[in-house]
mmCIF file of C-alpha atoms and ligand atoms in Angstrom:
data_model
loop_
_atom_site.group_PDB
_atom_site.id
_atom_site.type_symbol
_atom_site.label_atom_id
_atom_site.label_comp_id
_atom_site.label_asym_id
_atom_site.label_seq_id
_atom_site.Cartn_x
_atom_site.Cartn_y
_atom_site.Cartn_z
ATOM 1 C CA UNK A 684 2.152 -21.781 -5.859
ATOM 2 C CA UNK A 685 3.884 -18.626 -7.100
ATOM 3 C CA UNK A 686 6.791 -16.819 -5.447
ATOM 4 C CA UNK A 687 7.302 -13.063 -5.624
ATOM 5 C CA UNK A 688 10.729 -11.627 -4.863
ATOM 6 C CA UNK A 689 12.070 -8.054 -4.954
ATOM 7 C CA UNK A 690 15.449 -8.018 -6.706
ATOM 8 C CA UNK A 691 17.098 -4.870 -5.349
ATOM 9 C CA UNK A 692 18.938 -2.679 -7.857
ATOM 10 C CA UNK A 693 20.530 0.754 -8.196
ATOM 11 C CA UNK A 694 19.986 2.880 -5.106
ATOM 12 C CA UNK A 695 16.372 2.054 -4.299
ATOM 13 C CA UNK A 696 14.708 0.100 -7.167
ATOM 14 C CA UNK A 697 12.965 -3.237 -6.842
ATOM 15 C CA UNK A 698 12.572 -5.506 -9.881
ATOM 16 C CA UNK A 699 9.763 -7.904 -8.968
ATOM 17 C CA UNK A 700 10.385 -11.484 -10.069
ATOM 18 C CA UNK A 701 7.460 -13.941 -10.027
ATOM 19 C CA UNK A 702 8.137 -17.634 -10.516
ATOM 20 C CA UNK A 703 6.499 -21.049 -10.277
ATOM 21 C CA UNK A 704 9.739 -22.831 -9.387
ATOM 22 C CA UNK A 705 10.638 -23.213 -13.046
ATOM 23 C CA UNK A 706 9.533 -20.253 -15.169
ATOM 24 C CA UNK A 707 9.795 -16.606 -14.217
ATOM 25 C CA UNK A 708 8.548 -13.201 -15.188
ATOM 26 C CA UNK A 709 10.125 -9.922 -14.188
ATOM 27 C CA UNK A 710 8.485 -6.526 -13.785
ATOM 28 C CA UNK A 711 10.427 -3.389 -14.846
ATOM 29 C CA UNK A 712 13.990 -4.743 -15.099
ATOM 30 C CA UNK A 713 16.035 -1.549 -15.241
ATOM 31 C CA UNK A 714 19.268 -3.560 -15.214
ATOM 32 C CA UNK A 715 19.848 -7.109 -16.465
ATOM 33 C CA UNK A 716 22.753 -8.049 -14.171
ATOM 34 C CA UNK A 717 20.984 -8.497 -10.809
ATOM 35 C CA UNK A 718 18.025 -10.216 -12.508
ATOM 36 C CA UNK A 719 20.297 -12.699 -14.270
ATOM 37 C CA UNK A 720 22.129 -13.384 -11.005
ATOM 38 C CA UNK A 721 18.838 -14.117 -9.239
ATOM 39 C CA UNK A 722 17.412 -16.294 -12.040
ATOM 40 C CA UNK A 723 20.668 -18.252 -12.312
ATOM 41 C CA UNK A 724 20.899 -18.797 -8.571
ATOM 42 C CA UNK A 725 17.315 -20.125 -8.506
ATOM 43 C CA UNK A 726 17.693 -22.042 -11.813
ATOM 44 C CA UNK A 727 14.711 -20.194 -13.266
ATOM 45 C CA UNK A 728 13.889 -19.781 -16.960
ATOM 46 C CA UNK A 729 12.808 -16.275 -17.924
ATOM 47 C CA UNK A 730 9.585 -16.267 -19.965
ATOM 48 C CA UNK A 731 7.996 -12.832 -19.703
ATOM 49 C CA UNK A 732 8.905 -9.199 -19.041
ATOM 50 C CA UNK A 733 6.251 -6.717 -17.898
ATOM 51 C CA UNK A 734 6.903 -2.983 -18.227
ATOM 52 C CA UNK A 735 4.921 -0.209 -16.526
ATOM 53 C CA UNK A 736 6.514 2.850 -18.179
ATOM 54 C CA UNK A 737 9.428 3.971 -20.334
ATOM 55 C CA UNK A 738 11.904 5.341 -17.759
ATOM 56 C CA UNK A 739 15.429 3.918 -18.000
ATOM 57 C CA UNK A 740 15.444 2.489 -14.463
ATOM 58 C CA UNK A 741 12.481 0.311 -15.558
ATOM 59 C CA UNK A 742 13.427 -0.706 -19.131
ATOM 60 C CA UNK A 743 17.250 -0.523 -19.171
ATOM 61 C CA UNK A 744 17.728 -4.259 -18.619
ATOM 62 C CA UNK A 745 15.398 -5.602 -21.326
ATOM 63 C CA UNK A 746 18.058 -5.860 -24.032
ATOM 64 C CA UNK A 747 20.558 -7.564 -21.737
ATOM 65 C CA UNK A 748 17.961 -10.097 -20.588
ATOM 66 C CA UNK A 749 16.994 -10.931 -24.187
ATOM 67 C CA UNK A 750 20.677 -11.403 -25.070
ATOM 68 C CA UNK A 751 21.115 -13.674 -22.069
ATOM 69 C CA UNK A 752 18.112 -15.752 -23.183
ATOM 70 C CA UNK A 753 19.713 -16.124 -26.612
ATOM 71 C CA UNK A 754 17.174 -17.238 -29.221
ATOM 72 C CA UNK A 755 14.437 -18.191 -26.814
ATOM 73 C CA UNK A 756 11.280 -16.183 -27.380
ATOM 74 C CA UNK A 757 10.573 -13.802 -24.511
ATOM 75 C CA UNK A 758 7.314 -11.877 -24.433
ATOM 76 C CA UNK A 759 7.742 -8.222 -23.516
ATOM 77 C CA UNK A 760 4.533 -6.471 -22.486
ATOM 78 C CA UNK A 761 4.338 -2.703 -22.187
ATOM 79 C CA UNK A 762 2.089 0.341 -22.490
ATOM 80 C CA UNK A 763 0.766 0.867 -26.033
ATOM 81 C CA UNK A 764 1.336 4.611 -26.019
ATOM 82 C CA UNK A 765 4.977 4.546 -24.886
ATOM 83 C CA UNK A 766 8.122 3.579 -26.746
ATOM 84 C CA UNK A 767 9.337 0.442 -24.956
ATOM 85 C CA UNK A 768 12.431 -1.272 -26.389
ATOM 86 C CA UNK A 769 11.802 -4.809 -27.719
ATOM 87 C CA UNK A 770 8.092 -4.633 -26.811
ATOM 88 C CA UNK A 771 6.188 -7.578 -28.340
ATOM 89 C CA UNK A 772 2.741 -6.898 -26.826
ATOM 90 C CA UNK A 773 1.346 -3.371 -26.581
ATOM 91 C CA UNK A 774 -1.287 -2.986 -23.893
ATOM 92 C CA UNK A 775 -4.239 -0.634 -23.570
ATOM 93 C CA UNK A 776 -6.465 0.066 -20.584
ATOM 94 C CA UNK A 777 -8.663 -2.920 -19.750
ATOM 95 C CA UNK A 778 -6.503 -5.476 -21.579
ATOM 96 C CA UNK A 779 -5.887 -8.848 -19.954
ATOM 97 C CA UNK A 780 -2.464 -10.483 -19.975
ATOM 98 C CA UNK A 781 -2.741 -14.266 -19.744
ATOM 99 C CA UNK A 782 0.578 -15.895 -18.962
ATOM 100 C CA UNK A 783 0.843 -19.667 -19.059
ATOM 101 C CA UNK A 784 4.145 -20.177 -17.215
ATOM 102 C CA UNK A 785 4.156 -18.926 -14.548
ATOM 103 C CA UNK A 786 0.351 -19.164 -14.622
ATOM 104 C CA UNK A 787 -0.891 -15.662 -14.014
ATOM 105 C CA UNK A 788 -3.631 -13.444 -15.352
ATOM 106 C CA UNK A 789 -3.261 -9.680 -15.086
ATOM 107 C CA UNK A 790 -5.589 -6.806 -15.890
ATOM 108 C CA UNK A 791 -4.117 -3.614 -17.316
ATOM 109 C CA UNK A 792 -5.081 -0.298 -15.735
ATOM 110 C CA UNK A 793 -4.141 3.021 -17.367
ATOM 111 C CA UNK A 794 -2.575 5.262 -14.733
ATOM 112 C CA UNK A 795 -1.233 8.407 -16.435
ATOM 113 C CA UNK A 796 0.506 11.078 -14.382
ATOM 114 C CA UNK A 797 4.108 10.059 -13.699
ATOM 115 C CA UNK A 798 4.407 9.392 -17.436
ATOM 116 C CA UNK A 799 1.663 9.876 -20.022
ATOM 117 C CA UNK A 800 1.280 6.184 -20.846
ATOM 118 C CA UNK A 801 2.037 4.560 -17.480
ATOM 119 C CA UNK A 802 0.109 1.333 -16.848
ATOM 120 C CA UNK A 803 -0.369 -0.876 -13.788
ATOM 121 C CA UNK A 804 -0.920 -4.646 -13.699
ATOM 122 C CA UNK A 805 -3.543 -6.128 -11.389
ATOM 123 C CA UNK A 806 -3.530 -9.877 -10.714
ATOM 124 C CA UNK A 807 -6.978 -10.084 -9.194
ATOM 125 C CA UNK A 808 -6.955 -13.754 -8.178
ATOM 126 C CA UNK A 809 -3.633 -13.286 -6.361
ATOM 127 C CA UNK A 810 -4.539 -9.896 -4.958
ATOM 128 C CA UNK A 811 -1.379 -8.348 -6.418
ATOM 129 C CA UNK A 812 -0.884 -4.917 -7.936
ATOM 130 C CA UNK A 813 2.294 -3.946 -9.799
ATOM 131 C CA UNK A 814 2.095 -0.189 -10.085
ATOM 132 C CA UNK A 815 5.602 0.969 -11.054
ATOM 133 C CA UNK A 816 6.118 4.616 -10.126
ATOM 134 C CA UNK A 817 2.451 5.593 -9.744
ATOM 135 C CA UNK A 818 1.432 4.539 -6.231
ATOM 136 C CA UNK A 819 4.339 4.202 -3.773
ATOM 137 C CA UNK A 820 4.228 2.952 -0.213
ATOM 138 C CA UNK A 821 3.226 6.148 1.573
ATOM 139 C CA UNK A 822 3.504 8.325 -1.527
ATOM 140 C CA UNK A 823 3.153 8.654 -5.292
ATOM 141 C CA UNK A 824 5.349 9.302 -8.314
ATOM 142 C CA UNK A 825 6.377 12.731 -9.484
ATOM 143 C CA UNK A 826 4.390 14.374 -12.267
ATOM 144 C CA UNK A 827 6.808 14.256 -15.187
ATOM 145 C CA UNK A 828 4.359 14.038 -18.082
ATOM 146 C CA UNK A 829 0.866 14.282 -16.627
ATOM 147 C CA UNK A 830 -1.267 16.717 -14.660
ATOM 148 C CA UNK A 831 -2.208 16.548 -11.009
ATOM 149 C CA UNK A 832 -5.811 15.839 -12.044
ATOM 150 C CA UNK A 833 -4.681 12.859 -14.141
ATOM 151 C CA UNK A 834 -2.544 11.490 -11.335
ATOM 152 C CA UNK A 835 -5.339 11.878 -8.793
ATOM 153 C CA UNK A 836 -7.730 10.006 -11.105
ATOM 154 C CA UNK A 837 -5.125 7.263 -11.608
ATOM 155 C CA UNK A 838 -4.545 6.896 -7.873
ATOM 156 C CA UNK A 839 -8.311 6.898 -7.351
ATOM 157 C CA UNK A 840 -8.584 3.834 -9.598
ATOM 158 C CA UNK A 841 -5.906 2.009 -7.625
ATOM 159 C CA UNK A 842 -7.433 3.017 -4.283
ATOM 160 C CA UNK A 843 -10.715 1.464 -5.434
ATOM 161 C CA UNK A 844 -9.138 -2.012 -5.725
ATOM 162 C CA UNK A 845 -9.956 -4.519 -2.960
ATOM 163 C CA UNK A 846 -8.557 -3.428 0.418
ATOM 164 C CA UNK A 847 -6.461 -6.581 0.853
ATOM 165 C CA UNK A 848 -4.633 -6.087 -2.488
ATOM 166 C CA UNK A 849 -0.849 -6.180 -2.094
ATOM 167 C CA UNK A 850 0.865 -3.142 -3.565
ATOM 168 C CA UNK A 851 4.181 -3.902 -5.283
ATOM 169 C CA UNK A 852 5.772 -0.600 -6.222
ATOM 170 C CA UNK A 853 9.127 -0.110 -7.932
ATOM 171 C CA UNK A 854 11.096 1.882 -5.334
ATOM 172 C CA UNK A 855 11.955 1.781 -1.641
ATOM 173 C CA UNK A 856 10.960 5.368 -0.873
ATOM 174 C CA UNK A 857 8.743 4.507 2.075
ATOM 175 C CA UNK A 858 10.452 6.182 5.050
ATOM 176 C CA UNK A 859 10.996 9.466 3.174
ATOM 177 C CA UNK A 860 7.376 9.331 2.005
ATOM 178 C CA UNK A 861 6.112 8.714 5.535
ATOM 179 C CA UNK A 862 8.158 11.608 6.919
ATOM 180 C CA UNK A 863 6.285 13.854 4.501
ATOM 181 C CA UNK A 864 2.959 12.159 5.296
ATOM 182 C CA UNK A 865 3.506 13.031 8.968
ATOM 183 C CA UNK A 866 3.981 16.695 8.034
ATOM 184 C CA UNK A 867 0.608 16.586 6.240
ATOM 185 C CA UNK A 868 -1.250 14.575 8.891
ATOM 186 C CA UNK A 869 0.522 14.790 12.260
ATOM 187 C CA UNK A 870 -2.581 13.460 14.031
ATOM 188 C CA UNK A 871 -3.064 10.295 11.972
ATOM 189 C CA UNK A 872 -2.626 7.403 14.433
ATOM 190 C CA UNK A 873 -2.488 4.719 11.719
ATOM 191 C CA UNK A 874 0.307 6.686 10.086
ATOM 192 C CA UNK A 875 2.279 6.924 13.326
ATOM 193 C CA UNK A 876 2.162 3.184 13.891
ATOM 194 C CA UNK A 877 3.135 2.582 10.265
ATOM 195 C CA UNK A 878 6.212 4.788 10.737
ATOM 196 C CA UNK A 879 7.270 2.710 13.738
ATOM 197 C CA UNK A 880 6.706 -0.571 11.914
ATOM 198 C CA UNK A 881 8.394 0.428 8.657
ATOM 199 C CA UNK A 882 11.340 2.050 10.455
ATOM 200 C CA UNK A 883 11.962 -1.226 12.297
ATOM 201 C CA UNK A 884 11.654 -3.127 8.998
ATOM 202 C CA UNK A 885 14.316 -0.945 7.380
ATOM 203 C CA UNK A 886 16.567 -1.299 10.447
ATOM 204 C CA UNK A 887 16.448 -5.054 9.835
ATOM 205 C CA UNK A 888 17.445 -4.346 6.221
ATOM 206 C CA UNK A 889 14.143 -5.668 4.853
ATOM 207 C CA UNK A 890 11.868 -4.139 2.197
ATOM 208 C CA UNK A 891 8.788 -2.247 3.403
ATOM 209 C CA UNK A 892 6.905 -3.399 0.303
ATOM 210 C CA UNK A 893 4.503 -4.811 -0.595
ATOM 211 C CA UNK A 894 2.047 -2.749 1.386
ATOM 212 C CA UNK A 895 -1.712 -3.051 0.971
ATOM 213 C CA UNK A 896 -4.416 -0.854 -0.516
ATOM 214 C CA UNK A 897 -6.041 -0.718 2.947
ATOM 215 C CA UNK A 898 -2.835 0.614 4.523
ATOM 216 C CA UNK A 899 -2.331 3.128 1.716
ATOM 217 C CA UNK A 900 -5.902 4.371 2.063
ATOM 218 C CA UNK A 901 -5.345 4.875 5.784
ATOM 219 C CA UNK A 902 -1.903 6.526 5.664
ATOM 220 C CA UNK A 903 -0.934 7.777 2.200
ATOM 221 C CA UNK A 904 -1.711 11.522 1.874
ATOM 222 C CA UNK A 905 -1.946 11.168 -1.919
ATOM 223 C CA UNK A 906 -5.049 8.986 -1.518
ATOM 224 C CA UNK A 907 -6.554 11.162 1.213
ATOM 225 C CA UNK A 908 -7.552 14.404 -0.531
ATOM 226 C CA UNK A 909 -11.028 14.063 1.028
ATOM 227 C CA UNK A 910 -9.786 14.002 4.628
ATOM 228 C CA UNK A 911 -10.339 17.179 6.659
ATOM 229 C CA UNK A 912 -6.766 17.257 8.003
ATOM 230 C CA UNK A 913 -5.295 16.861 4.495
ATOM 231 C CA UNK A 914 -7.526 19.616 3.103
ATOM 232 C CA UNK A 915 -6.515 21.899 5.951
ATOM 233 C CA UNK A 916 -2.814 21.134 5.450
ATOM 234 C CA UNK A 917 -3.158 21.898 1.727
ATOM 235 C CA UNK A 918 -4.894 25.203 2.495
ATOM 236 C CA UNK A 919 -2.064 26.108 4.867
ATOM 237 C CA UNK A 920 0.561 25.072 2.292
ATOM 238 C CA UNK A 921 -1.128 27.342 -0.247
ATOM 239 C CA UNK A 922 -0.430 30.231 2.162
ATOM 240 C CA UNK A 923 -3.995 31.418 2.108
ATOM 241 C CA UNK A 924 -4.591 31.168 -1.662
ATOM 242 C CA UNK A 925 -7.528 28.869 -0.933
ATOM 243 C CA UNK A 926 -9.483 27.614 2.057
ATOM 244 C CA UNK A 927 -10.131 24.178 3.531
ATOM 245 C CA UNK A 928 -12.955 23.428 1.083
ATOM 246 C CA UNK A 929 -10.960 23.606 -2.144
ATOM 247 C CA UNK A 930 -11.700 21.123 -4.948
ATOM 248 C CA UNK A 931 -9.958 17.763 -4.692
ATOM 249 C CA UNK A 932 -7.681 18.390 -7.685
ATOM 250 C CA UNK A 933 -6.380 21.582 -6.101
ATOM 251 C CA UNK A 934 -5.807 19.842 -2.759
ATOM 252 C CA UNK A 935 -3.950 17.041 -4.512
ATOM 253 C CA UNK A 936 -1.878 19.374 -6.707
ATOM 254 C CA UNK A 937 -0.848 21.419 -3.670
ATOM 255 C CA UNK A 938 0.195 18.358 -1.666
ATOM 256 C CA UNK A 939 2.171 17.017 -4.666
ATOM 257 C CA UNK A 940 3.967 20.342 -5.114
ATOM 258 C CA UNK A 941 4.693 20.583 -1.400
ATOM 259 C CA UNK A 942 6.281 17.122 -1.505
ATOM 260 C CA UNK A 943 8.446 18.156 -4.490
ATOM 261 C CA UNK A 944 10.002 20.846 -2.299
ATOM 262 C CA UNK A 945 9.990 18.942 1.003
HETATM 263 ZN ZN1 ZN B 1072 9.689 6.416 -13.400
HETATM 264 FE FE1 FE B 1073 11.480 4.608 -11.320
#
């Protein structure tokens, strides 16, 4: 039986810690301090670090964690095409990461867009997806190094995972994302009930993540470029540059740009 816990950090980051009661792995530790505090409190031994992309709020804690572990060998997995500090295992699309303790097998999915080499980790047997800053609850990452077409293709791969897959993203951006989603799709009933649910969750001080692929497909405008209301909203946002039957990449790019200025 594995536990998954979001260690909160900075303003809105989550560092996901998975453990079997004895050994732990952490995804995207941007800061060592809160991770060490959590591991110490639970008497867990760190074994593995998984990295999705090179941004400081995802890799900044690697060095501190290795120091804390002293001479013990820690495996650090990261994207092959990005410069990840202390990386021991460089991963390409389609690679499998087999971890013994905690026992977990993860498939690597290339998801360029937010950064050029961003990867996601899919633990199929658990139904878990660790997607960093690519797919967020109700939104998606900004395009820092990739094109809108790349990001749409990346999100398309994640959307094609089984509906019940749990989506563990790296930030608590959900309510702001949903506010924007409502501007795109004011008539989406599933979205309206999600807003109510997630608002109540935040009022209780709890994380809104993980969500599920099914919920993201139903409510996340960045997975819904084929929906009539999203196409229409994009056409309106383009102030008449194109109509409601624009190609999907143009719809997606317009929605992404609109969100940047929202
Ligand atoms: Zn990032
Ligand atoms: Fe981030």
